[in-house]
Amino acid sequence: MSDSVFYVENADEAMNRAMEKARLTRGYFWESLQDPKEHQESFSAKIRFQDGDQIEHIWLKDIQLDGDSNLYGTVNNEPAHVTNVQMGSRVGVGQDDLSDWMVVENGRLIGGYTIRAYRNSMSPAQREDFDASLGLVIDEGVDYFPHDHQTPEGAILCLEDAFTAGNIDAACACKDFLREAGHMLARVPKLVVSPDIVQSAAQTLETGFREYFTEHGMPSFENVERAFLQREFENEDTVVVTEHCRHPDGMLTVDRIWVYRVEGEWKVGPPANEDP
């Protein structure tokens, strides 16, 4: 990979989202560092350095991880704004300073979210030149969010785990039909919504969900590579997540999915191409 460093304004929304994804998925980076596989190489971490009022995000190479999840690495770029680190210096930092991470797997970029954000701002011709300069395959990648209900993406993964296991009760537990019904009915023009109407609609939604997957079977996500390409917030508790799935047979599917935050946990709603 080239040692070039690329600068994007800190306020840039895409870059901030990229750094958030890197932090949320860093567990995979830690696990890979601790037990690297034969197909993995070029472990790198992008670190936030501060020097007075100057802040700069700089890549480290030759990464090592200690028992307290502190990172050690060699500064891989010539700093442009901070003076407290130098190109080639060996430094140690805490995990909270991580702003991005990347691993190369069989020549393919995994992670590297700030690289992707920068690349997405280019024209197709510029992307082709950029990819050639890095010598990497840069596709949608694979996102390793924890399988829990602390993020919208994690909630979707939990539902897909339940589908793969063929467990309809676990699948229903990943949803909140009452919240889904309220959201659906609130979007119907001129409809006066009462708690009883919402409750009745929620029961209908759950019954239909159970009947459909009991009759037709549940999809399997075994060996499916999943990347979550976009969040579109309606409000802080309601979001549409775009999920890109690469199936074992090579088929690619893209779905937009409503996800709701209910009492601090995220629950999965219907496809966003249908009225929720």
PDB file of C-alpha atoms in Angstrom:
ATOM      1  CA  MET A   1       0.000   0.000   0.000  1.00  0.00           C
ATOM      2  CA  SER A   2       1.174   3.525  -0.771  1.00  0.00           C
ATOM      3  CA  ASP A   3       2.469   5.618   2.120  1.00  0.00           C
ATOM      4  CA  SER A   4       0.558   8.653   0.835  1.00  0.00           C
ATOM      5  CA  VAL A   5      -1.652  10.430   3.361  1.00  0.00           C
ATOM      6  CA  PHE A   6      -5.004  11.946   2.421  1.00  0.00           C
ATOM      7  CA  TYR A   7      -6.688  14.824   4.233  1.00  0.00           C
ATOM      8  CA  VAL A   8     -10.423  15.389   4.552  1.00  0.00           C
ATOM      9  CA  GLU A   9     -12.002  18.071   6.722  1.00  0.00           C
ATOM     10  CA  ASN A  10     -12.881  16.764  10.199  1.00  0.00           C
ATOM     11  CA  ALA A  11     -16.392  18.165   9.850  1.00  0.00           C
ATOM     12  CA  ASP A  12     -17.082  16.094   6.766  1.00  0.00           C
ATOM     13  CA  GLU A  13     -20.134  13.931   7.521  1.00  0.00           C
ATOM     14  CA  ALA A  14     -18.934  10.955   5.484  1.00  0.00           C
ATOM     15  CA  MET A  15     -15.562  10.975   7.224  1.00  0.00           C
ATOM     16  CA  ASN A  16     -17.144  11.192  10.675  1.00  0.00           C
ATOM     17  CA  ARG A  17     -19.399   8.267   9.789  1.00  0.00           C
ATOM     18  CA  ALA A  18     -16.358   6.350   8.561  1.00  0.00           C
ATOM     19  CA  MET A  19     -14.559   6.853  11.863  1.00  0.00           C
ATOM     20  CA  GLU A  20     -17.675   5.819  13.774  1.00  0.00           C
ATOM     21  CA  LYS A  21     -17.885   2.574  11.784  1.00  0.00           C
ATOM     22  CA  ALA A  22     -14.224   1.915  12.458  1.00  0.00           C
ATOM     23  CA  ARG A  23     -14.757   2.278  16.199  1.00  0.00           C
ATOM     24  CA  LEU A  24     -17.885   0.118  16.215  1.00  0.00           C
ATOM     25  CA  THR A  25     -16.207  -2.697  14.264  1.00  0.00           C
ATOM     26  CA  ARG A  26     -12.760  -2.571  15.885  1.00  0.00           C
ATOM     27  CA  GLY A  27     -13.408  -5.835  17.752  1.00  0.00           C
ATOM     28  CA  TYR A  28     -12.659  -7.714  14.534  1.00  0.00           C
ATOM     29  CA  PHE A  29      -9.361  -5.843  14.237  1.00  0.00           C
ATOM     30  CA  TRP A  30      -8.364  -6.764  17.807  1.00  0.00           C
ATOM     31  CA  GLU A  31      -9.285 -10.420  17.250  1.00  0.00           C
ATOM     32  CA  SER A  32      -7.365 -10.533  13.981  1.00  0.00           C
ATOM     33  CA  LEU A  33      -4.279  -8.973  15.577  1.00  0.00           C
ATOM     34  CA  GLN A  34      -4.353 -11.533  18.371  1.00  0.00           C
ATOM     35  CA  ASP A  35      -4.861 -14.498  16.052  1.00  0.00           C
ATOM     36  CA  PRO A  36      -3.916 -13.500  12.485  1.00  0.00           C
ATOM     37  CA  LYS A  37      -4.894 -15.890   9.697  1.00  0.00           C
ATOM     38  CA  GLU A  38      -2.758 -16.899   6.739  1.00  0.00           C
ATOM     39  CA  HIS A  39      -4.847 -14.832   4.328  1.00  0.00           C
ATOM     40  CA  GLN A  40      -4.455 -11.646   6.412  1.00  0.00           C
ATOM     41  CA  GLU A  41      -1.669  -9.089   6.085  1.00  0.00           C
ATOM     42  CA  SER A  42      -0.877  -5.372   6.248  1.00  0.00           C
ATOM     43  CA  PHE A  43      -2.517  -4.618   9.583  1.00  0.00           C
ATOM     44  CA  SER A  44      -2.694  -0.834   9.960  1.00  0.00           C
ATOM     45  CA  ALA A  45      -4.376   1.554  12.370  1.00  0.00           C
ATOM     46  CA  LYS A  46      -5.217   5.219  11.962  1.00  0.00           C
ATOM     47  CA  ILE A  47      -4.696   7.150  15.175  1.00  0.00           C
ATOM     48  CA  ARG A  48      -5.851  10.533  16.399  1.00  0.00           C
ATOM     49  CA  PHE A  49      -2.875  12.600  17.568  1.00  0.00           C
ATOM     50  CA  GLN A  50      -3.213  15.964  19.276  1.00  0.00           C
ATOM     51  CA  ASP A  51      -0.507  18.579  19.653  1.00  0.00           C
ATOM     52  CA  GLY A  52      -1.899  21.635  21.431  1.00  0.00           C
ATOM     53  CA  ASP A  53      -4.901  22.707  19.390  1.00  0.00           C
ATOM     54  CA  GLN A  54      -3.747  20.755  16.323  1.00  0.00           C
ATOM     55  CA  ILE A  55      -5.348  17.367  15.606  1.00  0.00           C
ATOM     56  CA  GLU A  56      -4.201  14.945  12.926  1.00  0.00           C
ATOM     57  CA  HIS A  57      -5.190  11.374  12.059  1.00  0.00           C
ATOM     58  CA  ILE A  58      -2.136   9.356  11.035  1.00  0.00           C
ATOM     59  CA  TRP A  59      -1.677   5.732   9.955  1.00  0.00           C
ATOM     60  CA  LEU A  60       0.543   3.344  11.913  1.00  0.00           C
ATOM     61  CA  LYS A  61       2.005   0.155  10.453  1.00  0.00           C
ATOM     62  CA  ASP A  62       3.656  -2.920  12.064  1.00  0.00           C
ATOM     63  CA  ILE A  63       0.853  -3.034  14.614  1.00  0.00           C
ATOM     64  CA  GLN A  64       1.042  -4.942  17.879  1.00  0.00           C
ATOM     65  CA  LEU A  65      -1.562  -5.213  20.628  1.00  0.00           C
ATOM     66  CA  ASP A  66      -0.826  -5.712  24.324  1.00  0.00           C
ATOM     67  CA  GLY A  67      -2.985  -7.388  26.942  1.00  0.00           C
ATOM     68  CA  ASP A  68      -4.706  -4.124  27.804  1.00  0.00           C
ATOM     69  CA  SER A  69      -5.714  -3.463  24.166  1.00  0.00           C
ATOM     70  CA  ASN A  70      -3.104  -0.749  23.765  1.00  0.00           C
ATOM     71  CA  LEU A  71      -1.727  -0.412  20.244  1.00  0.00           C
ATOM     72  CA  TYR A  72       1.918  -0.095  19.302  1.00  0.00           C
ATOM     73  CA  GLY A  73       2.969   0.818  15.795  1.00  0.00           C
ATOM     74  CA  THR A  74       5.304   2.765  13.541  1.00  0.00           C
ATOM     75  CA  VAL A  75       4.204   6.155  12.207  1.00  0.00           C
ATOM     76  CA  ASN A  76       3.697   5.588   8.486  1.00  0.00           C
ATOM     77  CA  ASN A  77       3.088   9.167   7.273  1.00  0.00           C
ATOM     78  CA  GLU A  78       4.969  12.429   7.576  1.00  0.00           C
ATOM     79  CA  PRO A  79       2.804  14.523   9.938  1.00  0.00           C
ATOM     80  CA  ALA A  80       1.570  17.775   8.436  1.00  0.00           C
ATOM     81  CA  HIS A  81       0.099  19.512  11.505  1.00  0.00           C
ATOM     82  CA  VAL A  82       1.379  17.885  14.703  1.00  0.00           C
ATOM     83  CA  THR A  83       4.994  17.895  15.859  1.00  0.00           C
ATOM     84  CA  ASN A  84       4.855  15.450  18.770  1.00  0.00           C
ATOM     85  CA  VAL A  85       5.290  12.388  16.482  1.00  0.00           C
ATOM     86  CA  GLN A  86       7.570  11.825  13.503  1.00  0.00           C
ATOM     87  CA  MET A  87       7.648   9.564  10.472  1.00  0.00           C
ATOM     88  CA  GLY A  88       9.162   6.218  11.476  1.00  0.00           C
ATOM     89  CA  SER A  89       8.670   6.715  15.233  1.00  0.00           C
ATOM     90  CA  ARG A  90       7.446   3.770  17.284  1.00  0.00           C
ATOM     91  CA  VAL A  91       4.487   4.871  19.426  1.00  0.00           C
ATOM     92  CA  GLY A  92       1.991   3.376  21.849  1.00  0.00           C
ATOM     93  CA  VAL A  93      -1.605   4.585  22.060  1.00  0.00           C
ATOM     94  CA  GLY A  94      -4.851   3.607  23.773  1.00  0.00           C
ATOM     95  CA  GLN A  95      -7.693   2.010  21.866  1.00  0.00           C
ATOM     96  CA  ASP A  96      -9.858   5.121  22.262  1.00  0.00           C
ATOM     97  CA  ASP A  97      -7.425   6.989  19.987  1.00  0.00           C
ATOM     98  CA  LEU A  98      -8.282   4.684  17.068  1.00  0.00           C
ATOM     99  CA  SER A  99     -10.025   6.484  14.192  1.00  0.00           C
ATOM    100  CA  ASP A 100      -9.705   3.733  11.571  1.00  0.00           C
ATOM    101  CA  TRP A 101      -8.238   0.283  10.989  1.00  0.00           C
ATOM    102  CA  MET A 102      -7.568  -1.920   8.002  1.00  0.00           C
ATOM    103  CA  VAL A 103      -6.537  -5.450   7.138  1.00  0.00           C
ATOM    104  CA  VAL A 104      -5.748  -6.829   3.694  1.00  0.00           C
ATOM    105  CA  GLU A 105      -7.347 -10.250   3.145  1.00  0.00           C
ATOM    106  CA  ASN A 106      -6.404 -12.044  -0.067  1.00  0.00           C
ATOM    107  CA  GLY A 107      -5.586  -8.680  -1.631  1.00  0.00           C
ATOM    108  CA  ARG A 108      -8.938  -7.183  -0.576  1.00  0.00           C
ATOM    109  CA  LEU A 109      -9.404  -4.205   1.724  1.00  0.00           C
ATOM    110  CA  ILE A 110     -11.291  -4.949   4.941  1.00  0.00           C
ATOM    111  CA  GLY A 111     -12.007  -1.922   7.125  1.00  0.00           C
ATOM    112  CA  GLY A 112     -10.245   1.181   5.864  1.00  0.00           C
ATOM    113  CA  TYR A 113     -13.402   3.234   6.280  1.00  0.00           C
ATOM    114  CA  THR A 114     -11.749   6.642   5.944  1.00  0.00           C
ATOM    115  CA  ILE A 115     -10.022   5.403   2.791  1.00  0.00           C
ATOM    116  CA  ARG A 116     -13.424   4.396   1.423  1.00  0.00           C
ATOM    117  CA  ALA A 117     -14.947   7.766   2.330  1.00  0.00           C
ATOM    118  CA  TYR A 118     -12.167   9.573   0.499  1.00  0.00           C
ATOM    119  CA  ARG A 119     -12.475   7.211  -2.482  1.00  0.00           C
ATOM    120  CA  ASN A 120     -16.256   7.692  -2.681  1.00  0.00           C
ATOM    121  CA  SER A 121     -15.706  11.406  -3.353  1.00  0.00           C
ATOM    122  CA  MET A 122     -13.794  10.615  -6.574  1.00  0.00           C
ATOM    123  CA  SER A 123     -14.925  10.220 -10.153  1.00  0.00           C
ATOM    124  CA  PRO A 124     -14.893   6.663 -11.600  1.00  0.00           C
ATOM    125  CA  ALA A 125     -11.638   7.378 -13.441  1.00  0.00           C
ATOM    126  CA  GLN A 126     -10.016   8.753 -10.301  1.00  0.00           C
ATOM    127  CA  ARG A 127     -11.116   5.683  -8.346  1.00  0.00           C
ATOM    128  CA  GLU A 128      -9.517   3.409 -10.907  1.00  0.00           C
ATOM    129  CA  ASP A 129      -6.212   5.259 -10.604  1.00  0.00           C
ATOM    130  CA  PHE A 130      -6.511   5.347  -6.821  1.00  0.00           C
ATOM    131  CA  ASP A 131      -7.114   1.580  -6.584  1.00  0.00           C
ATOM    132  CA  ALA A 132      -4.164   0.904  -8.882  1.00  0.00           C
ATOM    133  CA  SER A 133      -1.918   3.081  -6.703  1.00  0.00           C
ATOM    134  CA  LEU A 134      -2.871   1.082  -3.614  1.00  0.00           C
ATOM    135  CA  GLY A 135      -2.717  -2.287  -5.334  1.00  0.00           C
ATOM    136  CA  LEU A 136      -5.840  -3.471  -3.508  1.00  0.00           C
ATOM    137  CA  VAL A 137      -9.301  -4.714  -4.371  1.00  0.00           C
ATOM    138  CA  ILE A 138     -11.698  -2.161  -2.910  1.00  0.00           C
ATOM    139  CA  ASP A 139     -15.281  -3.345  -3.066  1.00  0.00           C
ATOM    140  CA  GLU A 140     -18.077  -3.054  -0.502  1.00  0.00           C
ATOM    141  CA  GLY A 141     -15.978  -5.026   2.006  1.00  0.00           C
ATOM    142  CA  VAL A 142     -17.331  -6.813   5.075  1.00  0.00           C
ATOM    143  CA  ASP A 143     -18.562  -5.009   8.200  1.00  0.00           C
ATOM    144  CA  TYR A 144     -18.021  -6.793  11.512  1.00  0.00           C
ATOM    145  CA  PHE A 145     -20.497  -5.104  13.828  1.00  0.00           C
ATOM    146  CA  PRO A 146     -21.167  -6.926  17.123  1.00  0.00           C
ATOM    147  CA  HIS A 147     -24.269  -9.079  16.937  1.00  0.00           C
ATOM    148  CA  ASP A 148     -26.301  -7.211  19.552  1.00  0.00           C
ATOM    149  CA  HIS A 149     -29.004  -4.576  19.820  1.00  0.00           C
ATOM    150  CA  GLN A 150     -26.699  -1.662  20.594  1.00  0.00           C
ATOM    151  CA  THR A 151     -26.515  -0.530  16.953  1.00  0.00           C
ATOM    152  CA  PRO A 152     -29.012  -0.683  14.078  1.00  0.00           C
ATOM    153  CA  GLU A 153     -26.601  -2.908  12.148  1.00  0.00           C
ATOM    154  CA  GLY A 154     -26.130  -5.259  15.094  1.00  0.00           C
ATOM    155  CA  ALA A 155     -29.896  -5.649  15.430  1.00  0.00           C
ATOM    156  CA  ILE A 156     -30.168  -6.650  11.772  1.00  0.00           C
ATOM    157  CA  LEU A 157     -27.408  -9.210  12.290  1.00  0.00           C
ATOM    158  CA  CYS A 158     -29.301 -10.650  15.281  1.00  0.00           C
ATOM    159  CA  LEU A 159     -32.438 -11.054  13.182  1.00  0.00           C
ATOM    160  CA  GLU A 160     -30.450 -12.736  10.425  1.00  0.00           C
ATOM    161  CA  ASP A 161     -28.882 -15.079  13.006  1.00  0.00           C
ATOM    162  CA  ALA A 162     -32.382 -16.056  14.131  1.00  0.00           C
ATOM    163  CA  PHE A 163     -33.421 -16.666  10.523  1.00  0.00           C
ATOM    164  CA  THR A 164     -30.359 -18.835   9.924  1.00  0.00           C
ATOM    165  CA  ALA A 165     -31.136 -20.844  13.065  1.00  0.00           C
ATOM    166  CA  GLY A 166     -34.759 -21.256  11.953  1.00  0.00           C
ATOM    167  CA  ASN A 167     -35.958 -19.809  15.264  1.00  0.00           C
ATOM    168  CA  ILE A 168     -39.158 -17.831  14.759  1.00  0.00           C
ATOM    169  CA  ASP A 169     -39.415 -16.803  18.427  1.00  0.00           C
ATOM    170  CA  ALA A 170     -35.880 -15.384  18.372  1.00  0.00           C
ATOM    171  CA  ALA A 171     -36.690 -13.591  15.116  1.00  0.00           C
ATOM    172  CA  CYS A 172     -39.783 -11.999  16.678  1.00  0.00           C
ATOM    173  CA  ALA A 173     -37.691 -10.926  19.675  1.00  0.00           C
ATOM    174  CA  CYS A 174     -35.513  -8.914  17.264  1.00  0.00           C
ATOM    175  CA  LYS A 175     -38.535  -6.859  16.253  1.00  0.00           C
ATOM    176  CA  ASP A 176     -40.932  -4.504  18.027  1.00  0.00           C
ATOM    177  CA  PHE A 177     -44.257  -4.877  16.287  1.00  0.00           C
ATOM    178  CA  LEU A 178     -45.897  -2.193  18.430  1.00  0.00           C
ATOM    179  CA  ARG A 179     -43.290   0.385  17.364  1.00  0.00           C
ATOM    180  CA  GLU A 180     -43.531  -0.818  13.765  1.00  0.00           C
ATOM    181  CA  ALA A 181     -47.316  -0.514  13.804  1.00  0.00           C
ATOM    182  CA  GLY A 182     -47.192   2.978  15.289  1.00  0.00           C
ATOM    183  CA  HIS A 183     -44.680   4.104  12.680  1.00  0.00           C
ATOM    184  CA  MET A 184     -46.743   2.604   9.882  1.00  0.00           C
ATOM    185  CA  LEU A 185     -50.019   4.140  11.022  1.00  0.00           C
ATOM    186  CA  ALA A 186     -48.493   7.557  11.689  1.00  0.00           C
ATOM    187  CA  ARG A 187     -47.597   7.767   8.005  1.00  0.00           C
ATOM    188  CA  VAL A 188     -51.189   7.223   6.835  1.00  0.00           C
ATOM    189  CA  PRO A 189     -52.702  10.615   5.903  1.00  0.00           C
ATOM    190  CA  LYS A 190     -55.671  11.820   8.000  1.00  0.00           C
ATOM    191  CA  LEU A 191     -55.810   8.633  10.056  1.00  0.00           C
ATOM    192  CA  VAL A 192     -56.706   9.194  13.709  1.00  0.00           C
ATOM    193  CA  VAL A 193     -54.538   6.727  15.617  1.00  0.00           C
ATOM    194  CA  SER A 194     -55.539   5.395  19.025  1.00  0.00           C
ATOM    195  CA  PRO A 195     -53.601   2.994  21.278  1.00  0.00           C
ATOM    196  CA  ASP A 196     -56.165   0.275  20.554  1.00  0.00           C
ATOM    197  CA  ILE A 197     -55.676   0.657  16.801  1.00  0.00           C
ATOM    198  CA  VAL A 198     -51.889   0.469  17.205  1.00  0.00           C
ATOM    199  CA  GLN A 199     -52.156  -2.600  19.422  1.00  0.00           C
ATOM    200  CA  SER A 200     -54.455  -4.357  16.959  1.00  0.00           C
ATOM    201  CA  ALA A 201     -52.149  -3.527  14.047  1.00  0.00           C
ATOM    202  CA  ALA A 202     -49.135  -4.811  16.006  1.00  0.00           C
ATOM    203  CA  GLN A 203     -50.850  -8.126  16.648  1.00  0.00           C
ATOM    204  CA  THR A 204     -51.703  -8.401  12.969  1.00  0.00           C
ATOM    205  CA  LEU A 205     -48.103  -7.671  11.970  1.00  0.00           C
ATOM    206  CA  GLU A 206     -46.699 -10.311  14.309  1.00  0.00           C
ATOM    207  CA  THR A 207     -49.232 -12.920  13.227  1.00  0.00           C
ATOM    208  CA  GLY A 208     -48.458 -12.251   9.576  1.00  0.00           C
ATOM    209  CA  PHE A 209     -44.708 -12.365  10.222  1.00  0.00           C
ATOM    210  CA  ARG A 210     -44.954 -15.721  12.002  1.00  0.00           C
ATOM    211  CA  GLU A 211     -47.284 -17.240   9.436  1.00  0.00           C
ATOM    212  CA  TYR A 212     -45.207 -16.124   6.460  1.00  0.00           C
ATOM    213  CA  PHE A 213     -41.892 -17.525   7.668  1.00  0.00           C
ATOM    214  CA  THR A 214     -43.477 -20.661   9.082  1.00  0.00           C
ATOM    215  CA  GLU A 215     -45.068 -21.375   5.698  1.00  0.00           C
ATOM    216  CA  HIS A 216     -42.221 -20.268   3.421  1.00  0.00           C
ATOM    217  CA  GLY A 217     -39.221 -21.022   5.614  1.00  0.00           C
ATOM    218  CA  MET A 218     -36.592 -18.609   6.838  1.00  0.00           C
ATOM    219  CA  PRO A 219     -33.638 -17.389   4.785  1.00  0.00           C
ATOM    220  CA  SER A 220     -30.161 -18.526   5.709  1.00  0.00           C
ATOM    221  CA  PHE A 221     -27.327 -16.032   6.062  1.00  0.00           C
ATOM    222  CA  GLU A 222     -24.660 -18.668   6.578  1.00  0.00           C
ATOM    223  CA  ASN A 223     -21.432 -17.610   4.839  1.00  0.00           C
ATOM    224  CA  VAL A 224     -23.057 -14.400   3.594  1.00  0.00           C
ATOM    225  CA  GLU A 225     -20.728 -11.372   3.645  1.00  0.00           C
ATOM    226  CA  ARG A 226     -22.555  -8.293   4.873  1.00  0.00           C
ATOM    227  CA  ALA A 227     -21.645  -4.643   4.522  1.00  0.00           C
ATOM    228  CA  PHE A 228     -23.764  -1.796   5.831  1.00  0.00           C
ATOM    229  CA  LEU A 229     -23.335   1.040   3.387  1.00  0.00           C
ATOM    230  CA  GLN A 230     -25.573   3.811   4.679  1.00  0.00           C
ATOM    231  CA  ARG A 231     -27.697   5.106   7.535  1.00  0.00           C
ATOM    232  CA  GLU A 232     -30.567   7.495   6.764  1.00  0.00           C
ATOM    233  CA  PHE A 233     -32.106   8.920   9.940  1.00  0.00           C
ATOM    234  CA  GLU A 234     -35.746   9.995   9.997  1.00  0.00           C
ATOM    235  CA  ASN A 235     -35.127  10.991  13.621  1.00  0.00           C
ATOM    236  CA  GLU A 236     -32.676   9.871  16.307  1.00  0.00           C
ATOM    237  CA  ASP A 237     -34.729   6.723  17.011  1.00  0.00           C
ATOM    238  CA  THR A 238     -35.750   5.781  13.461  1.00  0.00           C
ATOM    239  CA  VAL A 239     -33.301   4.958  10.705  1.00  0.00           C
ATOM    240  CA  VAL A 240     -33.096   3.237   7.344  1.00  0.00           C
ATOM    241  CA  VAL A 241     -30.013   1.014   7.008  1.00  0.00           C
ATOM    242  CA  THR A 242     -28.735  -0.101   3.610  1.00  0.00           C
ATOM    243  CA  GLU A 243     -27.319  -3.624   3.752  1.00  0.00           C
ATOM    244  CA  HIS A 244     -25.232  -5.141   0.955  1.00  0.00           C
ATOM    245  CA  CYS A 245     -25.098  -8.967   0.976  1.00  0.00           C
ATOM    246  CA  ARG A 246     -22.667 -11.037  -1.021  1.00  0.00           C
ATOM    247  CA  HIS A 247     -23.993 -14.609  -1.076  1.00  0.00           C
ATOM    248  CA  PRO A 248     -21.840 -17.754  -1.356  1.00  0.00           C
ATOM    249  CA  ASP A 249     -22.971 -18.262  -4.960  1.00  0.00           C
ATOM    250  CA  GLY A 250     -21.722 -14.764  -5.849  1.00  0.00           C
ATOM    251  CA  MET A 251     -25.150 -13.165  -5.996  1.00  0.00           C
ATOM    252  CA  LEU A 252     -25.319  -9.613  -4.667  1.00  0.00           C
ATOM    253  CA  THR A 253     -28.409  -8.186  -2.971  1.00  0.00           C
ATOM    254  CA  VAL A 254     -29.025  -4.725  -1.544  1.00  0.00           C
ATOM    255  CA  ASP A 255     -31.777  -4.076   1.001  1.00  0.00           C
ATOM    256  CA  ARG A 256     -32.949  -0.942   2.792  1.00  0.00           C
ATOM    257  CA  ILE A 257     -34.374  -1.767   6.217  1.00  0.00           C
ATOM    258  CA  TRP A 258     -36.195   0.295   8.833  1.00  0.00           C
ATOM    259  CA  VAL A 259     -34.708  -0.006  12.326  1.00  0.00           C
ATOM    260  CA  TYR A 260     -36.179   1.526  15.499  1.00  0.00           C
ATOM    261  CA  ARG A 261     -34.643   2.354  18.867  1.00  0.00           C
ATOM    262  CA  VAL A 262     -36.972   1.262  21.645  1.00  0.00           C
ATOM    263  CA  GLU A 263     -35.988   1.755  25.301  1.00  0.00           C
ATOM    264  CA  GLY A 264     -32.310   1.935  24.417  1.00  0.00           C
ATOM    265  CA  GLU A 265     -32.222  -1.094  22.102  1.00  0.00           C
ATOM    266  CA  TRP A 266     -32.531  -1.268  18.340  1.00  0.00           C
ATOM    267  CA  LYS A 267     -35.294  -3.397  16.810  1.00  0.00           C
ATOM    268  CA  VAL A 268     -35.715  -4.324  13.145  1.00  0.00           C
ATOM    269  CA  GLY A 269     -38.665  -3.108  11.123  1.00  0.00           C
ATOM    270  CA  PRO A 270     -39.841  -3.897   7.591  1.00  0.00           C
ATOM    271  CA  PRO A 271     -38.019  -3.298   4.305  1.00  0.00           C
ATOM    272  CA  ALA A 272     -37.854   0.424   3.604  1.00  0.00           C
ATOM    273  CA  ASN A 273     -39.048  -0.026   0.032  1.00  0.00           C
ATOM    274  CA  GLU A 274     -42.378  -0.919   1.602  1.00  0.00           C
ATOM    275  CA  ASP A 275     -44.422   1.546   3.645  1.00  0.00           C
ATOM    276  CA  PRO A 276     -43.523   0.665   7.278  1.00  0.00           C
TER     277      PRO A 276
END
